[in-house]
Short mmCIF file of C-alpha atoms and ligand atoms in Angstrom, two decimals:
data_model
loop_
_atom_site.label_atom_id
_atom_site.label_comp_id
_atom_site.label_asym_id
_atom_site.label_seq_id
_atom_site.Cartn_x
_atom_site.Cartn_y
_atom_site.Cartn_z
CA MET A 706 8.60 262.14 169.82
CA ALA A 707 5.39 261.56 171.92
CA TYR A 708 4.81 257.55 171.96
CA ASP A 709 1.90 256.84 169.64
CA SER A 710 -0.25 254.48 170.75
CA ASP A 711 -1.65 253.25 167.12
CA ASN A 712 1.70 251.73 166.26
CA VAL A 713 1.58 248.08 165.42
CA PHE A 714 3.62 246.48 168.56
CA ALA A 715 1.14 248.63 170.81
CA LYS A 716 -1.51 246.93 169.04
CA ILE A 717 0.52 243.72 169.77
CA LEU A 718 0.48 244.65 173.21
CA ARG A 719 -3.06 245.14 173.95
CA GLY A 720 -3.89 241.52 171.81
CA GLU A 721 -5.63 243.92 169.25
CA LEU A 722 -3.26 242.82 166.46
CA PRO A 723 -2.78 238.27 166.55
CA THR A 724 1.14 237.44 167.08
CA ASN A 725 3.00 233.84 167.91
CA LYS A 726 3.99 235.19 171.31
CA ILE A 727 7.06 233.16 172.21
CA TYR A 728 8.14 234.71 175.03
CA GLU A 729 6.29 237.26 178.23
CA ASP A 730 7.68 237.95 181.28
CA GLU A 731 7.02 241.02 183.48
CA TYR A 732 9.45 243.20 181.03
CA CYS A 733 8.73 242.10 177.64
CA ILE A 734 7.44 240.35 174.85
CA ALA A 735 9.26 238.32 172.05
CA PHE A 736 7.09 237.36 168.19
CA PRO A 737 8.60 236.38 165.38
CA ASP A 738 9.21 238.81 162.51
CA LEU A 739 6.35 239.05 160.18
CA ASN A 740 9.78 239.42 157.43
CA PRO A 741 12.76 237.73 158.44
CA LYS A 742 15.15 238.50 157.46
CA THR A 743 17.32 235.55 159.03
CA PRO A 744 15.99 231.75 159.20
CA VAL A 745 15.87 233.01 163.11
CA HIS A 746 13.76 236.47 163.52
CA VAL A 747 12.29 237.47 166.41
CA LEU A 748 11.80 240.96 168.02
CA VAL A 749 12.01 241.01 171.90
CA ILE A 750 9.79 244.55 172.81
CA PRO A 751 9.15 246.42 176.33
CA LYS A 752 5.86 245.79 177.66
CA GLY A 753 6.36 249.88 178.73
CA GLU A 754 5.64 252.28 176.08
CA TYR A 755 8.73 253.52 174.69
CA THR A 756 9.48 254.61 171.16
CA ASP A 757 13.13 253.96 170.86
CA PHE A 758 16.14 253.27 172.68
CA SER A 759 17.31 256.62 173.57
CA ASP A 760 13.35 257.00 175.21
CA PHE A 761 13.97 253.62 177.18
CA THR A 762 17.34 255.35 178.28
CA ALA A 763 16.02 258.58 179.12
CA ARG A 764 12.75 257.82 180.94
CA ALA A 765 12.97 254.19 182.03
CA THR A 766 13.47 252.60 185.15
CA PRO A 767 17.28 251.15 185.73
CA ALA A 768 15.60 248.13 186.97
CA GLU A 769 13.07 248.64 183.89
CA ILE A 770 16.33 248.67 181.33
CA ALA A 771 18.06 245.96 183.25
CA GLY A 772 15.00 243.53 183.28
CA PHE A 773 14.63 244.18 179.77
CA PHE A 774 17.80 243.20 178.26
CA LYS A 775 17.02 239.99 180.63
CA SER A 776 14.56 238.95 179.13
CA VAL A 777 16.24 239.43 175.15
CA GLY A 778 19.25 237.16 176.87
CA LYS A 779 16.06 234.56 177.61
CA VAL A 780 14.53 235.25 174.54
CA ALA A 781 18.10 234.07 172.74
CA GLN A 782 18.67 231.81 175.50
CA GLN A 783 15.08 229.53 174.42
CA LEU A 784 15.52 230.01 170.69
CA GLY A 785 19.28 228.00 171.32
CA LEU A 786 21.11 230.97 170.19
CA PRO A 787 24.13 231.55 172.10
CA GLU A 788 25.92 228.83 171.17
CA LYS A 789 26.64 229.52 167.71
CA GLY A 790 25.83 233.70 168.48
CA TYR A 791 23.16 235.72 166.66
CA ARG A 792 23.15 238.95 166.02
CA LEU A 793 20.90 242.02 167.67
CA VAL A 794 19.99 244.98 166.29
CA MET A 795 18.13 248.33 167.29
CA ASN A 796 17.66 250.75 165.05
CA ILE A 797 16.64 254.33 166.21
CA GLY A 798 14.87 257.16 164.74
CA HIS A 799 14.73 258.13 160.98
CA ASP A 800 18.39 257.80 159.66
CA GLY A 801 18.65 255.37 162.09
CA GLY A 802 15.66 253.14 159.98
CA GLN A 803 13.30 252.48 162.83
CA VAL A 804 9.55 252.41 161.12
CA VAL A 805 8.19 250.89 163.70
CA PRO A 806 7.52 253.26 166.65
CA HIS A 807 7.89 250.89 169.87
CA LEU A 808 11.53 250.07 171.30
CA HIS A 809 12.33 247.05 169.60
CA VAL A 810 15.13 244.83 169.64
CA HIS A 811 15.72 242.64 166.15
CA VAL A 812 17.25 239.01 167.77
CA LEU A 813 18.88 237.45 163.95
CA GLY A 814 20.27 234.13 163.81
CA GLY A 815 20.17 230.88 162.12
CA LYS A 816 23.01 230.98 159.90
CA LYS A 817 26.80 233.16 159.35
CA LEU A 818 25.34 236.47 159.18
CA PRO A 819 27.55 238.98 157.07
CA VAL A 820 29.71 241.28 158.29
P1 AMP B 1161 12.04 249.02 162.34
O1 AMP B 1161 12.60 248.82 160.70
O2 AMP B 1161 13.60 248.16 163.11
O3 AMP B 1161 11.13 248.84 162.67
O4 AMP B 1161 11.69 246.81 161.94
C1 AMP B 1161 10.49 246.98 162.87
C2 AMP B 1161 10.61 245.28 162.15
O5 AMP B 1161 8.42 245.01 162.60
C3 AMP B 1161 10.19 245.05 160.48
O6 AMP B 1161 11.29 243.85 160.53
C4 AMP B 1161 8.42 244.16 160.29
O7 AMP B 1161 8.82 243.01 159.75
C5 AMP B 1161 8.30 243.82 161.49
N1 AMP B 1161 6.69 244.15 161.44
C6 AMP B 1161 6.05 244.49 161.52
N2 AMP B 1161 4.72 244.36 161.66
C7 AMP B 1161 4.94 243.28 162.65
C8 AMP B 1161 3.81 242.47 162.72
N3 AMP B 1161 2.51 242.59 162.91
N4 AMP B 1161 4.35 241.24 163.26
C9 AMP B 1161 5.40 241.12 163.47
N5 AMP B 1161 6.69 242.11 163.07
C10 AMP B 1161 5.99 242.91 162.15
#
């Protein structure tokens, strides 16, 4: 699927839509999910134009991929989640339930999550 530069996360990255950015570095930005499913629910998105995990792993450089996942770890650390634990979720494509076609990692925590 071609990248749709009109998706909401692309607009957030370009500063065309407001968000309460909680973290930013050269690889990503992170901001609270608009409809949080857990007490802590943050989205981490890469700065590059990737539709989903498959597109990211196919086209991004190893440095971008490593940098992005290190950044996800830093976000979780900043949120104070590692001590008690947390969950990372990536919905991928239609069957995966992905709604916004820009790769994003859901960082979920703040309570004991159901298995
Ligand atoms: P997914 O189903 O994995 O594509 O999840 C998309 C997520 O983006 C949902 O949890 C939405 O609540 C969230 N979302 C949609 N628009 C915004 C926005 N403008 N700011 C923050 N989160 C958003």
